[in-house]
Amino acid sequence: MARPAPGSGAAPWRGWAAVCAVSLGIFCLITSELLPVGLLTPVGAALGVSDGTAGLMVTAPGLVAGFCAPLVTVGAGRLDRRLVLCVLIALMVAANLAAALAPNFAVVLAARLLVGVSVGGFWAIAGGLAVRLVPERHVGRATALVFGGVPTASVLGVPAGTLLGELGGWRTAFAAVGGLGLVTLTALLVLLPPLPATRHITFPELPALLRENRAVRAGVIVTFLVVTGQFAAYTFVRPILQEVSGVDADHISTLLLGYGVAGVAGNFLAGPRDAYRTLLVVSSCLTVVLTLIATLPGPAVGTVLLLAWGLAYGGVSVSVQGWMIKAAPEAPEAASSLMVAMFNFAIAAGALCGGLAVDHLSEPAAPLGGAALMLAAATTVWVTAIRRTPDRSDGRGRIGHRA
């Protein structure tokens, strides 16, 4: 794979500066995607819709991102990836400014759909860029830095946006994220080197990659199981902490902040490590944690388990991305787009499954169902990756062979 200046004699700091710019882009986009979580009630009240309808501001971009990850990857063709990333950030800026000025909810929802396009396309393309920006020995850490924008957005971006909404109104919050997008766009233009496409991906290649590469196929399955299990449980973390652990409602926000900080730490701990073994450890730990948090009462126990949950799940995004890069080194963007699509679909599937479990069974049923999916994920990793690669130091081994 061709490398730009950072890998061919330019000052090393330029490559890391470019990685930081891409990480800022991920942070900005995830903040934008999740921003309405703290603004549903004021937006609904101002535009005359229910909280349930306002919730489409979160659901719709996630589904659009899932569809657009492969669409944008293929549609980008041979365009320079620097240009593609900048266009996607510019689209996000326009979408947030449109939401800030929207006269009705229909305009807000249309703007949110554009955010989904930006998130899906940017994530799919950015995920495989670390290998082109820094020397090979630093790819793991660089990928962790890129995906550090995901948990950091949850810890800092979303609460900051909610605070802005409380102080200046929800329109101010959307406008502020648009302004952050302009800063991000400037950083990408200044810090990213030219990134010409290494190959042109076509639509038939995507299903072919799933059919012919068992490593990609396994990675997509593991992504679906882990992320569905996560969001089946995490979507209902507040009632679980209150009803099962007995945590006071006033302490929930502080505990969730701790969860987010633990997630950031987990992301950087997982980054430089073997993706297959990391996912085995993560999914196994989450199986235990989700089982215990559903069954053991006590605020202290709930607090410890929540922090362990955040630490373990923090390693998921960077590890599944690392899996895809190893599985298809000749087509990292195509593999990444499949992972991003499944990741976003799994978020919606997890929330739906968790909701059904809570409505028809009980609050503990959501994390117990999540634990079952985590166990299935751990088993899949063991069978498809670990058992097949006992003697390979590069993490690929026979799993990389075509079926």
PDB file of C-alpha atoms in Angstrom, residues 1-271:
ATOM      1  CA  MET A   1       0.000   0.000   0.000  1.00  0.00           C
ATOM      2  CA  ALA A   2       1.339   3.420  -0.922  1.00  0.00           C
ATOM      3  CA  ARG A   3       2.340   5.714   1.892  1.00  0.00           C
ATOM      4  CA  PRO A   4       2.390   9.507   1.885  1.00  0.00           C
ATOM      5  CA  ALA A   5       5.109  11.714   3.183  1.00  0.00           C
ATOM      6  CA  PRO A   6       5.046  10.594   6.820  1.00  0.00           C
ATOM      7  CA  GLY A   7       6.143   7.146   5.846  1.00  0.00           C
ATOM      8  CA  SER A   8       8.735   8.204   3.297  1.00  0.00           C
ATOM      9  CA  GLY A   9      11.129  10.612   4.883  1.00  0.00           C
ATOM     10  CA  ALA A  10       9.063  13.610   5.982  1.00  0.00           C
ATOM     11  CA  ALA A  11       9.194  14.825   9.579  1.00  0.00           C
ATOM     12  CA  PRO A  12       7.493  12.184  11.780  1.00  0.00           C
ATOM     13  CA  TRP A  13       5.450  14.828  13.581  1.00  0.00           C
ATOM     14  CA  ARG A  14       3.564  15.559  10.362  1.00  0.00           C
ATOM     15  CA  GLY A  15       2.141  12.051  10.302  1.00  0.00           C
ATOM     16  CA  TRP A  16       1.033  12.290  13.925  1.00  0.00           C
ATOM     17  CA  ALA A  17      -0.428  15.753  13.331  1.00  0.00           C
ATOM     18  CA  ALA A  18      -2.471  14.293  10.480  1.00  0.00           C
ATOM     19  CA  VAL A  19      -3.642  11.454  12.743  1.00  0.00           C
ATOM     20  CA  CYS A  20      -4.727  14.024  15.341  1.00  0.00           C
ATOM     21  CA  ALA A  21      -6.687  15.920  12.683  1.00  0.00           C
ATOM     22  CA  VAL A  22      -8.525  12.736  11.677  1.00  0.00           C
ATOM     23  CA  SER A  23      -9.201  11.968  15.357  1.00  0.00           C
ATOM     24  CA  LEU A  24     -10.655  15.462  15.755  1.00  0.00           C
ATOM     25  CA  GLY A  25     -12.898  14.709  12.791  1.00  0.00           C
ATOM     26  CA  ILE A  26     -14.158  11.503  14.438  1.00  0.00           C
ATOM     27  CA  PHE A  27     -14.707  13.398  17.702  1.00  0.00           C
ATOM     28  CA  CYS A  28     -16.664  16.121  15.938  1.00  0.00           C
ATOM     29  CA  LEU A  29     -18.840  13.687  13.995  1.00  0.00           C
ATOM     30  CA  ILE A  30     -19.675  11.437  16.955  1.00  0.00           C
ATOM     31  CA  THR A  31     -20.457  14.519  19.049  1.00  0.00           C
ATOM     32  CA  SER A  32     -22.779  15.661  16.285  1.00  0.00           C
ATOM     33  CA  GLU A  33     -24.407  12.234  15.979  1.00  0.00           C
ATOM     34  CA  LEU A  34     -25.076  11.915  19.720  1.00  0.00           C
ATOM     35  CA  LEU A  35     -25.780  15.593  20.482  1.00  0.00           C
ATOM     36  CA  PRO A  36     -29.600  15.255  20.460  1.00  0.00           C
ATOM     37  CA  VAL A  37     -29.452  12.712  23.307  1.00  0.00           C
ATOM     38  CA  GLY A  38     -29.341  15.603  25.782  1.00  0.00           C
ATOM     39  CA  LEU A  39     -31.617  17.891  23.761  1.00  0.00           C
ATOM     40  CA  LEU A  40     -34.658  15.732  22.961  1.00  0.00           C
ATOM     41  CA  THR A  41     -37.047  17.454  25.355  1.00  0.00           C
ATOM     42  CA  PRO A  42     -36.242  21.097  24.459  1.00  0.00           C
ATOM     43  CA  VAL A  43     -36.227  20.351  20.715  1.00  0.00           C
ATOM     44  CA  GLY A  44     -39.534  18.513  20.988  1.00  0.00           C
ATOM     45  CA  ALA A  45     -41.098  21.299  23.034  1.00  0.00           C
ATOM     46  CA  ALA A  46     -39.895  24.025  20.668  1.00  0.00           C
ATOM     47  CA  LEU A  47     -40.977  22.262  17.474  1.00  0.00           C
ATOM     48  CA  GLY A  48     -44.140  20.633  18.759  1.00  0.00           C
ATOM     49  CA  VAL A  49     -43.224  16.936  18.641  1.00  0.00           C
ATOM     50  CA  SER A  50     -43.140  14.225  21.300  1.00  0.00           C
ATOM     51  CA  ASP A  51     -39.948  12.969  22.908  1.00  0.00           C
ATOM     52  CA  GLY A  52     -40.431   9.710  21.018  1.00  0.00           C
ATOM     53  CA  THR A  53     -40.584  11.508  17.684  1.00  0.00           C
ATOM     54  CA  ALA A  54     -37.654  13.715  18.667  1.00  0.00           C
ATOM     55  CA  GLY A  55     -35.707  10.501  19.286  1.00  0.00           C
ATOM     56  CA  LEU A  56     -35.586  10.030  15.518  1.00  0.00           C
ATOM     57  CA  MET A  57     -32.799  12.632  15.597  1.00  0.00           C
ATOM     58  CA  VAL A  58     -30.593   9.895  17.088  1.00  0.00           C
ATOM     59  CA  THR A  59     -32.001   6.778  15.413  1.00  0.00           C
ATOM     60  CA  ALA A  60     -32.136   8.076  11.835  1.00  0.00           C
ATOM     61  CA  PRO A  61     -28.474   9.164  11.500  1.00  0.00           C
ATOM     62  CA  GLY A  62     -27.303   5.802  12.842  1.00  0.00           C
ATOM     63  CA  LEU A  63     -29.261   3.859  10.233  1.00  0.00           C
ATOM     64  CA  VAL A  64     -28.191   6.232   7.447  1.00  0.00           C
ATOM     65  CA  ALA A  65     -24.561   5.881   8.559  1.00  0.00           C
ATOM     66  CA  GLY A  66     -24.872   2.118   8.251  1.00  0.00           C
ATOM     67  CA  PHE A  67     -26.093   2.338   4.664  1.00  0.00           C
ATOM     68  CA  CYS A  68     -23.712   5.130   3.661  1.00  0.00           C
ATOM     69  CA  ALA A  69     -20.472   3.563   4.902  1.00  0.00           C
ATOM     70  CA  PRO A  70     -20.208   1.249   1.858  1.00  0.00           C
ATOM     71  CA  LEU A  71     -21.997   3.694  -0.469  1.00  0.00           C
ATOM     72  CA  VAL A  72     -19.537   6.525   0.182  1.00  0.00           C
ATOM     73  CA  THR A  73     -16.540   4.188   0.045  1.00  0.00           C
ATOM     74  CA  VAL A  74     -17.554   2.972  -3.410  1.00  0.00           C
ATOM     75  CA  GLY A  75     -18.797   6.370  -4.583  1.00  0.00           C
ATOM     76  CA  ALA A  76     -15.513   8.044  -3.662  1.00  0.00           C
ATOM     77  CA  GLY A  77     -13.878   6.054  -6.464  1.00  0.00           C
ATOM     78  CA  ARG A  78     -10.404   7.351  -7.200  1.00  0.00           C
ATOM     79  CA  LEU A  79     -10.894  10.698  -5.462  1.00  0.00           C
ATOM     80  CA  ASP A  80      -8.162  11.838  -3.101  1.00  0.00           C
ATOM     81  CA  ARG A  81      -9.179  10.723   0.412  1.00  0.00           C
ATOM     82  CA  ARG A  82      -8.150  14.094   1.838  1.00  0.00           C
ATOM     83  CA  LEU A  83     -10.745  15.750  -0.393  1.00  0.00           C
ATOM     84  CA  VAL A  84     -13.411  13.176   0.514  1.00  0.00           C
ATOM     85  CA  LEU A  85     -12.895  13.646   4.264  1.00  0.00           C
ATOM     86  CA  CYS A  86     -13.027  17.428   3.913  1.00  0.00           C
ATOM     87  CA  VAL A  87     -16.257  17.277   1.890  1.00  0.00           C
ATOM     88  CA  LEU A  88     -17.855  15.006   4.500  1.00  0.00           C
ATOM     89  CA  ILE A  89     -16.903  17.369   7.331  1.00  0.00           C
ATOM     90  CA  ALA A  90     -18.219  20.327   5.321  1.00  0.00           C
ATOM     91  CA  LEU A  91     -21.501  18.433   4.883  1.00  0.00           C
ATOM     92  CA  MET A  92     -21.689  17.933   8.647  1.00  0.00           C
ATOM     93  CA  VAL A  93     -21.099  21.658   9.210  1.00  0.00           C
ATOM     94  CA  ALA A  94     -23.900  22.552   6.805  1.00  0.00           C
ATOM     95  CA  ALA A  95     -26.226  20.016   8.443  1.00  0.00           C
ATOM     96  CA  ASN A  96     -25.692  21.397  11.937  1.00  0.00           C
ATOM     97  CA  LEU A  97     -26.147  24.980  10.824  1.00  0.00           C
ATOM     98  CA  ALA A  98     -29.347  23.945   9.031  1.00  0.00           C
ATOM     99  CA  ALA A  99     -30.588  22.298  12.233  1.00  0.00           C
ATOM    100  CA  ALA A 100     -29.746  25.420  14.225  1.00  0.00           C
ATOM    101  CA  LEU A 101     -31.863  27.545  11.858  1.00  0.00           C
ATOM    102  CA  ALA A 102     -34.623  24.988  11.220  1.00  0.00           C
ATOM    103  CA  PRO A 103     -38.192  26.370  11.265  1.00  0.00           C
ATOM    104  CA  ASN A 104     -39.734  22.940  11.906  1.00  0.00           C
ATOM    105  CA  PHE A 105     -38.878  19.370  12.847  1.00  0.00           C
ATOM    106  CA  ALA A 106     -38.904  18.113   9.255  1.00  0.00           C
ATOM    107  CA  VAL A 107     -35.922  20.346   8.449  1.00  0.00           C
ATOM    108  CA  VAL A 108     -34.112  19.201  11.595  1.00  0.00           C
ATOM    109  CA  LEU A 109     -34.660  15.556  10.668  1.00  0.00           C
ATOM    110  CA  ALA A 110     -33.449  16.139   7.104  1.00  0.00           C
ATOM    111  CA  ALA A 111     -30.314  17.766   8.516  1.00  0.00           C
ATOM    112  CA  ARG A 112     -29.795  14.803  10.816  1.00  0.00           C
ATOM    113  CA  LEU A 113     -29.920  12.436   7.831  1.00  0.00           C
ATOM    114  CA  LEU A 114     -27.029  14.398   6.306  1.00  0.00           C
ATOM    115  CA  VAL A 115     -25.102  13.940   9.549  1.00  0.00           C
ATOM    116  CA  GLY A 116     -25.572  10.185   9.086  1.00  0.00           C
ATOM    117  CA  VAL A 117     -24.047  10.387   5.605  1.00  0.00           C
ATOM    118  CA  SER A 118     -21.026  12.208   7.049  1.00  0.00           C
ATOM    119  CA  VAL A 119     -20.556   9.804   9.954  1.00  0.00           C
ATOM    120  CA  GLY A 120     -20.790   6.634   7.863  1.00  0.00           C
ATOM    121  CA  GLY A 121     -18.536   7.851   5.078  1.00  0.00           C
ATOM    122  CA  PHE A 122     -15.893   9.506   7.269  1.00  0.00           C
ATOM    123  CA  TRP A 123     -15.609   6.574   9.677  1.00  0.00           C
ATOM    124  CA  ALA A 124     -15.297   4.009   6.880  1.00  0.00           C
ATOM    125  CA  ILE A 125     -12.511   5.904   5.121  1.00  0.00           C
ATOM    126  CA  ALA A 126     -10.692   7.262   8.175  1.00  0.00           C
ATOM    127  CA  GLY A 127     -10.441   3.874   9.879  1.00  0.00           C
ATOM    128  CA  GLY A 128      -7.790   2.601   7.480  1.00  0.00           C
ATOM    129  CA  LEU A 129      -5.717   5.775   7.166  1.00  0.00           C
ATOM    130  CA  ALA A 130      -3.342   5.243  10.091  1.00  0.00           C
ATOM    131  CA  VAL A 131      -1.300   2.754   8.049  1.00  0.00           C
ATOM    132  CA  ARG A 132      -0.738   5.493   5.453  1.00  0.00           C
ATOM    133  CA  LEU A 133       0.178   8.256   7.895  1.00  0.00           C
ATOM    134  CA  VAL A 134       2.707   6.739  10.321  1.00  0.00           C
ATOM    135  CA  PRO A 135       5.417   4.055  10.196  1.00  0.00           C
ATOM    136  CA  GLU A 136       4.123   0.499  10.416  1.00  0.00           C
ATOM    137  CA  ARG A 137       5.366  -0.043  13.966  1.00  0.00           C
ATOM    138  CA  HIS A 138       3.118   2.799  15.171  1.00  0.00           C
ATOM    139  CA  VAL A 139      -0.064   1.841  13.299  1.00  0.00           C
ATOM    140  CA  GLY A 140      -1.738   0.330  16.379  1.00  0.00           C
ATOM    141  CA  ARG A 141      -1.221   3.439  18.490  1.00  0.00           C
ATOM    142  CA  ALA A 142      -2.235   5.725  15.637  1.00  0.00           C
ATOM    143  CA  THR A 143      -5.443   3.751  15.070  1.00  0.00           C
ATOM    144  CA  ALA A 144      -6.178   3.998  18.797  1.00  0.00           C
ATOM    145  CA  LEU A 145      -5.682   7.761  18.590  1.00  0.00           C
ATOM    146  CA  VAL A 146      -8.054   8.024  15.628  1.00  0.00           C
ATOM    147  CA  PHE A 147     -10.744   6.031  17.420  1.00  0.00           C
ATOM    148  CA  GLY A 148     -10.055   7.829  20.687  1.00  0.00           C
ATOM    149  CA  GLY A 149     -12.416  10.419  19.257  1.00  0.00           C
ATOM    150  CA  VAL A 150     -15.357   8.043  19.816  1.00  0.00           C
ATOM    151  CA  PRO A 151     -15.242   7.640  23.628  1.00  0.00           C
ATOM    152  CA  THR A 152     -13.927  11.183  24.051  1.00  0.00           C
ATOM    153  CA  ALA A 153     -17.013  12.507  22.272  1.00  0.00           C
ATOM    154  CA  SER A 154     -19.190  10.587  24.722  1.00  0.00           C
ATOM    155  CA  VAL A 155     -17.219  11.867  27.729  1.00  0.00           C
ATOM    156  CA  LEU A 156     -16.675  15.491  26.688  1.00  0.00           C
ATOM    157  CA  GLY A 157     -18.551  16.346  23.512  1.00  0.00           C
ATOM    158  CA  VAL A 158     -22.076  15.251  24.387  1.00  0.00           C
ATOM    159  CA  PRO A 159     -22.118  16.673  27.957  1.00  0.00           C
ATOM    160  CA  ALA A 160     -20.649  19.948  26.664  1.00  0.00           C
ATOM    161  CA  GLY A 161     -23.325  20.138  23.985  1.00  0.00           C
ATOM    162  CA  THR A 162     -26.030  19.436  26.563  1.00  0.00           C
ATOM    163  CA  LEU A 163     -24.646  22.189  28.801  1.00  0.00           C
ATOM    164  CA  LEU A 164     -24.632  24.634  25.885  1.00  0.00           C
ATOM    165  CA  GLY A 165     -28.231  23.682  25.194  1.00  0.00           C
ATOM    166  CA  GLU A 166     -29.172  24.431  28.798  1.00  0.00           C
ATOM    167  CA  LEU A 167     -27.350  27.768  28.812  1.00  0.00           C
ATOM    168  CA  GLY A 168     -28.066  29.119  25.345  1.00  0.00           C
ATOM    169  CA  GLY A 169     -30.787  26.913  23.894  1.00  0.00           C
ATOM    170  CA  TRP A 170     -30.682  23.876  21.628  1.00  0.00           C
ATOM    171  CA  ARG A 171     -30.074  25.981  18.515  1.00  0.00           C
ATOM    172  CA  THR A 172     -26.880  27.311  20.094  1.00  0.00           C
ATOM    173  CA  ALA A 173     -25.687  23.755  20.725  1.00  0.00           C
ATOM    174  CA  PHE A 174     -26.159  22.755  17.077  1.00  0.00           C
ATOM    175  CA  ALA A 175     -24.468  25.955  15.899  1.00  0.00           C
ATOM    176  CA  ALA A 176     -21.519  25.340  18.233  1.00  0.00           C
ATOM    177  CA  VAL A 177     -20.953  21.854  16.808  1.00  0.00           C
ATOM    178  CA  GLY A 178     -21.087  23.395  13.338  1.00  0.00           C
ATOM    179  CA  GLY A 179     -18.395  25.844  14.436  1.00  0.00           C
ATOM    180  CA  LEU A 180     -16.268  22.985  15.757  1.00  0.00           C
ATOM    181  CA  GLY A 181     -16.702  21.364  12.363  1.00  0.00           C
ATOM    182  CA  LEU A 182     -15.215  24.442  10.690  1.00  0.00           C
ATOM    183  CA  VAL A 183     -12.179  24.162  12.980  1.00  0.00           C
ATOM    184  CA  THR A 184     -11.914  20.482  12.076  1.00  0.00           C
ATOM    185  CA  LEU A 185     -12.176  21.241   8.367  1.00  0.00           C
ATOM    186  CA  THR A 186      -9.332  23.748   8.669  1.00  0.00           C
ATOM    187  CA  ALA A 187      -7.189  21.206  10.531  1.00  0.00           C
ATOM    188  CA  LEU A 188      -7.777  18.568   7.855  1.00  0.00           C
ATOM    189  CA  LEU A 189      -6.920  20.984   5.048  1.00  0.00           C
ATOM    190  CA  VAL A 190      -3.714  22.100   6.764  1.00  0.00           C
ATOM    191  CA  LEU A 191      -2.447  18.867   8.312  1.00  0.00           C
ATOM    192  CA  LEU A 192      -3.520  16.018   6.022  1.00  0.00           C
ATOM    193  CA  PRO A 193      -1.161  15.216   3.144  1.00  0.00           C
ATOM    194  CA  PRO A 194      -2.548  14.226  -0.260  1.00  0.00           C
ATOM    195  CA  LEU A 195      -4.039  10.738   0.050  1.00  0.00           C
ATOM    196  CA  PRO A 196      -4.683   9.402  -3.454  1.00  0.00           C
ATOM    197  CA  ALA A 197      -6.903   6.338  -3.647  1.00  0.00           C
ATOM    198  CA  THR A 198      -4.836   3.154  -3.678  1.00  0.00           C
ATOM    199  CA  ARG A 199      -7.514   1.253  -5.603  1.00  0.00           C
ATOM    200  CA  HIS A 200     -11.033   1.745  -6.932  1.00  0.00           C
ATOM    201  CA  ILE A 201     -13.608  -0.233  -4.949  1.00  0.00           C
ATOM    202  CA  THR A 202     -16.743  -1.410  -6.762  1.00  0.00           C
ATOM    203  CA  PHE A 203     -20.064  -2.596  -5.319  1.00  0.00           C
ATOM    204  CA  PRO A 204     -19.581  -6.257  -6.374  1.00  0.00           C
ATOM    205  CA  GLU A 205     -16.340  -6.350  -4.364  1.00  0.00           C
ATOM    206  CA  LEU A 206     -18.146  -5.879  -1.049  1.00  0.00           C
ATOM    207  CA  PRO A 207     -20.271  -9.063  -1.059  1.00  0.00           C
ATOM    208  CA  ALA A 208     -17.358 -10.864  -2.733  1.00  0.00           C
ATOM    209  CA  LEU A 209     -15.115  -9.845   0.164  1.00  0.00           C
ATOM    210  CA  LEU A 210     -17.609 -11.367   2.596  1.00  0.00           C
ATOM    211  CA  ARG A 211     -17.908 -14.568   0.575  1.00  0.00           C
ATOM    212  CA  GLU A 212     -14.232 -15.144  -0.144  1.00  0.00           C
ATOM    213  CA  ASN A 213     -12.416 -13.834   2.934  1.00  0.00           C
ATOM    214  CA  ARG A 214     -13.335 -15.760   6.072  1.00  0.00           C
ATOM    215  CA  ALA A 215     -11.466 -13.266   8.274  1.00  0.00           C
ATOM    216  CA  VAL A 216     -13.626 -10.382   7.071  1.00  0.00           C
ATOM    217  CA  ARG A 217     -16.727 -12.520   7.428  1.00  0.00           C
ATOM    218  CA  ALA A 218     -15.800 -13.462  10.981  1.00  0.00           C
ATOM    219  CA  GLY A 219     -14.960  -9.851  11.841  1.00  0.00           C
ATOM    220  CA  VAL A 220     -18.362  -8.638  10.668  1.00  0.00           C
ATOM    221  CA  ILE A 221     -20.099 -11.349  12.717  1.00  0.00           C
ATOM    222  CA  VAL A 222     -18.077 -10.514  15.837  1.00  0.00           C
ATOM    223  CA  THR A 223     -18.806  -6.805  15.368  1.00  0.00           C
ATOM    224  CA  PHE A 224     -22.536  -7.498  15.155  1.00  0.00           C
ATOM    225  CA  LEU A 225     -22.564  -9.734  18.244  1.00  0.00           C
ATOM    226  CA  VAL A 226     -20.473  -7.435  20.455  1.00  0.00           C
ATOM    227  CA  VAL A 227     -22.162  -4.166  19.494  1.00  0.00           C
ATOM    228  CA  THR A 228     -25.684  -5.615  19.627  1.00  0.00           C
ATOM    229  CA  GLY A 229     -24.928  -7.054  23.062  1.00  0.00           C
ATOM    230  CA  GLN A 230     -23.472  -3.754  24.217  1.00  0.00           C
ATOM    231  CA  PHE A 231     -26.422  -1.616  23.204  1.00  0.00           C
ATOM    232  CA  ALA A 232     -29.025  -4.135  24.340  1.00  0.00           C
ATOM    233  CA  ALA A 233     -27.627  -3.509  27.816  1.00  0.00           C
ATOM    234  CA  TYR A 234     -26.221   0.030  27.716  1.00  0.00           C
ATOM    235  CA  THR A 235     -29.377   1.618  26.294  1.00  0.00           C
ATOM    236  CA  PHE A 236     -31.011   0.769  29.629  1.00  0.00           C
ATOM    237  CA  VAL A 237     -28.047   1.378  31.911  1.00  0.00           C
ATOM    238  CA  ARG A 238     -29.894   4.021  33.951  1.00  0.00           C
ATOM    239  CA  PRO A 239     -32.830   1.801  35.029  1.00  0.00           C
ATOM    240  CA  ILE A 240     -30.429  -1.106  35.582  1.00  0.00           C
ATOM    241  CA  LEU A 241     -28.263   0.954  37.936  1.00  0.00           C
ATOM    242  CA  GLN A 242     -31.289   2.262  39.792  1.00  0.00           C
ATOM    243  CA  GLU A 243     -33.434  -0.887  39.976  1.00  0.00           C
ATOM    244  CA  VAL A 244     -30.771  -3.594  40.325  1.00  0.00           C
ATOM    245  CA  SER A 245     -27.750  -1.853  41.846  1.00  0.00           C
ATOM    246  CA  GLY A 246     -29.761   0.612  43.918  1.00  0.00           C
ATOM    247  CA  VAL A 247     -27.743   3.646  42.778  1.00  0.00           C
ATOM    248  CA  ASP A 248     -29.283   7.000  43.670  1.00  0.00           C
ATOM    249  CA  ALA A 249     -30.628   8.847  40.616  1.00  0.00           C
ATOM    250  CA  ASP A 250     -28.550  11.920  41.510  1.00  0.00           C
ATOM    251  CA  HIS A 251     -25.332   9.926  41.082  1.00  0.00           C
ATOM    252  CA  ILE A 252     -26.074   8.400  37.674  1.00  0.00           C
ATOM    253  CA  SER A 253     -24.562  11.208  35.583  1.00  0.00           C
ATOM    254  CA  THR A 254     -21.321  11.108  37.590  1.00  0.00           C
ATOM    255  CA  LEU A 255     -21.086   7.344  37.203  1.00  0.00           C
ATOM    256  CA  LEU A 256     -21.678   7.578  33.458  1.00  0.00           C
ATOM    257  CA  LEU A 257     -18.893  10.143  33.241  1.00  0.00           C
ATOM    258  CA  GLY A 258     -16.640   7.628  34.990  1.00  0.00           C
ATOM    259  CA  TYR A 259     -17.786   4.981  32.507  1.00  0.00           C
ATOM    260  CA  GLY A 260     -16.756   7.260  29.645  1.00  0.00           C
ATOM    261  CA  VAL A 261     -13.334   8.014  31.126  1.00  0.00           C
ATOM    262  CA  ALA A 262     -12.761   4.286  31.603  1.00  0.00           C
ATOM    263  CA  GLY A 263     -13.750   3.808  27.961  1.00  0.00           C
ATOM    264  CA  VAL A 264     -11.098   6.277  26.801  1.00  0.00           C
ATOM    265  CA  ALA A 265      -8.493   4.374  28.834  1.00  0.00           C
ATOM    266  CA  GLY A 266      -9.672   1.065  27.387  1.00  0.00           C
ATOM    267  CA  ASN A 267      -9.356   2.402  23.852  1.00  0.00           C
ATOM    268  CA  PHE A 268      -5.706   3.342  24.286  1.00  0.00           C
ATOM    269  CA  LEU A 269      -4.858   0.176  26.199  1.00  0.00           C
ATOM    270  CA  ALA A 270      -6.258  -1.944  23.366  1.00  0.00           C
ATOM    271  CA  GLY A 271      -4.771   0.041  20.481  1.00  0.00           C
TER     272      GLY A 271
END
